[in-house]
Amino acid sequence: TKMFFQPKAATKEAAPQPGTRKPTTTSLLEGKRSQQVEIFLNGRGVTVESIRGAVVDFLVDALSPDNLREVMPLYPTDEEVGMLKSFQPGEGVLPLAKAEQFMSSLMSIEKFPIRAKCCLTRMQFEEECSAITEDLRFIVGCCAKVLASKSIASVFSLVMKIGNYMNHGTARGGAAGFSLDSLQFLRRIESFADK
């Protein structure tokens, strides 16, 4: 039993206690915000160079529209801008954490929020334009069929004749036409056949 239950040999260096690690970077952001930025950067592999290529140099393949859309909310708020600008690197001062470095780099891009919106619109324009064009073609085709339809013209003519017959002898009788929105009032007409 001595073989299994021997006391541990004392080590020269005590093991570091959990939670007492010395910080290696300066973190200015709230924990959740910093974590959100770092998760995005690690998961998407987006770099400041690719963002700069997309919004400054207008390189189409530098960044996907989805990634640019995800980067836009990561731009620092006014409060975060103040904290990042007030940070003074120097001797004995730890460097900024990854999220703070990323936000500082975004701030270095002149008018980033406006540029990003413009670039996102430019990236999505062709796709959205083709979707709208398809819808417009459909609407124009429907309008052309309605205008060319002889059946609709005869139905409207019949509605006009019935309306003039029912309003004969009143100020509304003898009308030369009607508006399309007045067709909804046809539901209100009652028959006297069963009365």
GROMACS .gro file of C-alpha atoms in nm, residues 4-181:
model
  178
    4PHE     CA    1  -0.005   0.379  -0.392
    5PHE     CA    2  -0.040   0.619  -0.101
    6GLN     CA    3   0.291   0.801  -0.086
    7PRO     CA    4   0.280   1.174  -0.016
    8LYS     CA    5   0.365   1.406  -0.305
    9ALA     CA    6   0.716   1.531  -0.321
   10ALA     CA    7   0.737   1.902  -0.252
   11THR     CA    8   0.817   2.106  -0.561
   12LYS     CA    9   1.045   2.405  -0.554
   13GLU     CA   10   0.802   2.633  -0.737
   14ALA     CA   11   0.447   2.661  -0.614
   15ALA     CA   12   0.183   2.613  -0.883
   16PRO     CA   13   0.014   2.941  -0.977
   17GLN     CA   14  -0.329   2.982  -0.828
   18PRO     CA   15  -0.617   2.992  -1.077
   19GLY     CA   16  -0.734   3.346  -1.152
   20THR     CA   17  -0.403   3.508  -1.049
   21ARG     CA   18  -0.255   3.524  -1.399
   22LYS     CA   19  -0.088   3.850  -1.479
   23PRO     CA   20  -0.259   4.040  -1.762
   24THR     CA   21  -0.054   4.076  -2.079
   25THR     CA   22  -0.275   4.334  -2.253
   26THR     CA   23  -0.480   4.639  -2.165
   27SER     CA   24  -0.855   4.592  -2.200
   28LEU     CA   25  -1.068   4.908  -2.216
   29LEU     CA   26  -1.397   4.761  -2.338
   30GLU     CA   27  -1.668   4.584  -2.143
   31GLY     CA   28  -1.617   4.208  -2.128
   32LYS     CA   29  -1.911   4.114  -2.353
   33ARG     CA   30  -1.824   4.375  -2.615
   34SER     CA   31  -1.460   4.269  -2.623
   35GLN     CA   32  -1.561   3.904  -2.646
   36GLN     CA   33  -1.804   3.979  -2.931
   37VAL     CA   34  -1.531   4.149  -3.135
   38GLU     CA   35  -1.274   3.876  -3.069
   39ILE     CA   36  -1.519   3.597  -3.159
   40PHE     CA   37  -1.596   3.772  -3.487
   41LEU     CA   38  -1.228   3.823  -3.569
   42ASN     CA   39  -1.132   3.465  -3.485
   43GLY     CA   40  -1.434   3.309  -3.656
   44ARG     CA   41  -1.440   3.508  -3.980
   45GLY     CA   42  -1.071   3.571  -4.035
   46VAL     CA   43  -1.137   3.935  -4.123
   47THR     CA   44  -0.836   4.164  -4.112
   48VAL     CA   45  -0.812   4.541  -4.103
   49GLU     CA   46  -0.624   4.524  -4.434
   50SER     CA   47  -0.916   4.348  -4.603
   51ILE     CA   48  -1.160   4.603  -4.458
   52ARG     CA   49  -0.938   4.889  -4.574
   53GLY     CA   50  -0.916   4.727  -4.918
   54ALA     CA   51  -1.295   4.710  -4.942
   55VAL     CA   52  -1.387   5.057  -4.813
   56VAL     CA   53  -1.086   5.267  -4.915
   57ASP     CA   54  -0.948   5.099  -5.227
   58PHE     CA   55  -1.288   4.964  -5.344
   59LEU     CA   56  -1.154   4.614  -5.406
   60VAL     CA   57  -1.456   4.397  -5.479
   61ASP     CA   58  -1.310   4.068  -5.355
   62ALA     CA   59  -1.139   4.211  -5.046
   63LEU     CA   60  -1.441   4.146  -4.824
   64SER     CA   61  -1.779   3.979  -4.869
   65PRO     CA   62  -2.097   4.182  -4.815
   66ASP     CA   63  -2.188   3.957  -4.519
   67ASN     CA   64  -1.856   4.023  -4.346
   68LEU     CA   65  -1.878   4.396  -4.409
   69ARG     CA   66  -2.233   4.398  -4.269
   70GLU     CA   67  -2.099   4.220  -3.956
   71VAL     CA   68  -1.807   4.465  -3.917
   72MET     CA   69  -2.025   4.778  -3.922
   73PRO     CA   70  -2.177   4.730  -3.571
   74LEU     CA   71  -1.826   4.664  -3.434
   75TYR     CA   72  -1.726   5.025  -3.499
   76PRO     CA   73  -1.671   5.188  -3.158
   77THR     CA   74  -1.945   5.396  -3.000
   78ASP     CA   75  -1.876   5.758  -2.900
   79GLU     CA   76  -1.792   5.647  -2.545
   80GLU     CA   77  -1.555   5.376  -2.674
   81VAL     CA   78  -1.393   5.625  -2.912
   82GLY     CA   79  -1.319   5.850  -2.614
   83MET     CA   80  -1.163   5.563  -2.417
   84LEU     CA   81  -0.953   5.446  -2.711
   85LYS     CA   82  -0.830   5.798  -2.792
   86SER     CA   83  -0.736   5.861  -2.429
   87PHE     CA   84  -0.517   5.548  -2.418
   88GLN     CA   85  -0.149   5.648  -2.413
   89PRO     CA   86   0.090   5.367  -2.502
   90GLY     CA   87   0.432   5.393  -2.352
   91GLU     CA   88   0.702   5.224  -2.151
   92GLY     CA   89   0.559   5.007  -1.879
   93VAL     CA   90   0.207   5.024  -2.030
   94LEU     CA   91   0.066   4.699  -2.159
   95PRO     CA   92  -0.042   4.697  -2.526
   96LEU     CA   93  -0.410   4.705  -2.618
   97ALA     CA   94  -0.603   4.378  -2.638
   98LYS     CA   95  -0.700   4.235  -2.976
   99ALA     CA   96  -1.052   4.385  -2.979
  100GLU     CA   97  -0.926   4.731  -2.882
  101GLN     CA   98  -0.652   4.716  -3.149
  102PHE     CA   99  -0.913   4.625  -3.409
  103MET     CA  100  -1.142   4.912  -3.307
  104SER     CA  101  -0.850   5.158  -3.308
  105SER     CA  102  -0.764   5.043  -3.659
  106LEU     CA  103  -1.125   5.095  -3.771
  107MET     CA  104  -1.111   5.447  -3.626
  108SER     CA  105  -0.802   5.516  -3.838
  109ILE     CA  106  -1.012   5.467  -4.155
  110GLU     CA  107  -1.152   5.811  -4.232
  111LYS     CA  108  -1.535   5.822  -4.216
  112PHE     CA  109  -1.556   5.444  -4.187
  113PRO     CA  110  -1.932   5.416  -4.110
  114ILE     CA  111  -2.032   5.618  -4.418
  115ARG     CA  112  -1.779   5.443  -4.641
  116ALA     CA  113  -1.895   5.101  -4.520
  117LYS     CA  114  -2.262   5.180  -4.593
  118CYS     CA  115  -2.174   5.303  -4.941
  119CYS     CA  116  -1.961   4.998  -5.015
  120LEU     CA  117  -2.229   4.762  -4.887
  121THR     CA  118  -2.487   4.932  -5.110
  122ARG     CA  119  -2.249   4.905  -5.406
  123MET     CA  120  -2.182   4.536  -5.335
  124GLN     CA  121  -2.553   4.451  -5.312
  125PHE     CA  122  -2.675   4.679  -5.591
  126GLU     CA  123  -2.656   4.431  -5.877
  127GLU     CA  124  -2.838   4.156  -5.687
  128GLU     CA  125  -3.111   4.385  -5.555
  129CYS     CA  126  -3.149   4.557  -5.893
  130SER     CA  127  -3.200   4.224  -6.070
  131ALA     CA  128  -3.463   4.121  -5.811
  132ILE     CA  129  -3.650   4.451  -5.854
  133THR     CA  130  -3.619   4.431  -6.234
  134GLU     CA  131  -3.778   4.086  -6.230
  135ASP     CA  132  -4.069   4.215  -6.019
  136LEU     CA  133  -4.115   4.515  -6.247
  137ARG     CA  134  -4.121   4.294  -6.556
  138PHE     CA  135  -4.392   4.085  -6.394
  139ILE     CA  136  -4.601   4.394  -6.310
  140VAL     CA  137  -4.556   4.543  -6.658
  141GLY     CA  138  -4.657   4.209  -6.813
  142CYS     CA  139  -4.970   4.194  -6.596
  143CYS     CA  140  -5.065   4.551  -6.687
  144ALA     CA  141  -5.020   4.476  -7.057
  145LYS     CA  142  -5.246   4.170  -7.030
  146VAL     CA  143  -5.512   4.368  -6.843
  147LEU     CA  144  -5.507   4.642  -7.106
  148ALA     CA  145  -5.526   4.389  -7.391
  149SER     CA  146  -5.803   4.182  -7.232
  150LYS     CA  147  -6.139   4.204  -7.406
  151SER     CA  148  -6.308   4.019  -7.118
  152ILE     CA  149  -6.218   4.285  -6.862
  153ALA     CA  150  -6.338   4.559  -7.095
  154SER     CA  151  -6.674   4.383  -7.138
  155VAL     CA  152  -6.710   4.329  -6.759
  156PHE     CA  153  -6.637   4.699  -6.695
  157SER     CA  154  -6.886   4.792  -6.965
  158LEU     CA  155  -7.150   4.573  -6.800
  159VAL     CA  156  -7.076   4.727  -6.457
  160MET     CA  157  -7.115   5.074  -6.610
  161LYS     CA  158  -7.450   4.985  -6.768
  162ILE     CA  159  -7.584   4.829  -6.446
  163GLY     CA  160  -7.472   5.131  -6.244
  164ASN     CA  161  -7.642   5.374  -6.482
  165TYR     CA  162  -7.958   5.161  -6.485
  166MET     CA  163  -7.975   5.149  -6.104
  167ASN     CA  164  -7.905   5.522  -6.069
  168HIS     CA  165  -8.144   5.626  -6.349
  169GLY     CA  166  -8.322   5.948  -6.266
  170THR     CA  167  -8.067   6.053  -5.998
  171ALA     CA  168  -7.764   6.279  -6.010
  172ARG     CA  169  -7.546   5.968  -6.042
  173GLY     CA  170  -7.729   5.830  -6.344
  174GLY     CA  171  -7.588   5.864  -6.695
  175ALA     CA  172  -7.226   5.845  -6.581
  176ALA     CA  173  -6.963   5.819  -6.854
  177GLY     CA  174  -6.717   5.620  -6.640
  178PHE     CA  175  -6.616   5.509  -6.293
  179SER     CA  176  -6.297   5.479  -6.091
  180LEU     CA  177  -6.150   5.139  -6.003
  181ASP     CA  178  -6.181   5.204  -5.630
   0.00000   0.00000   0.00000
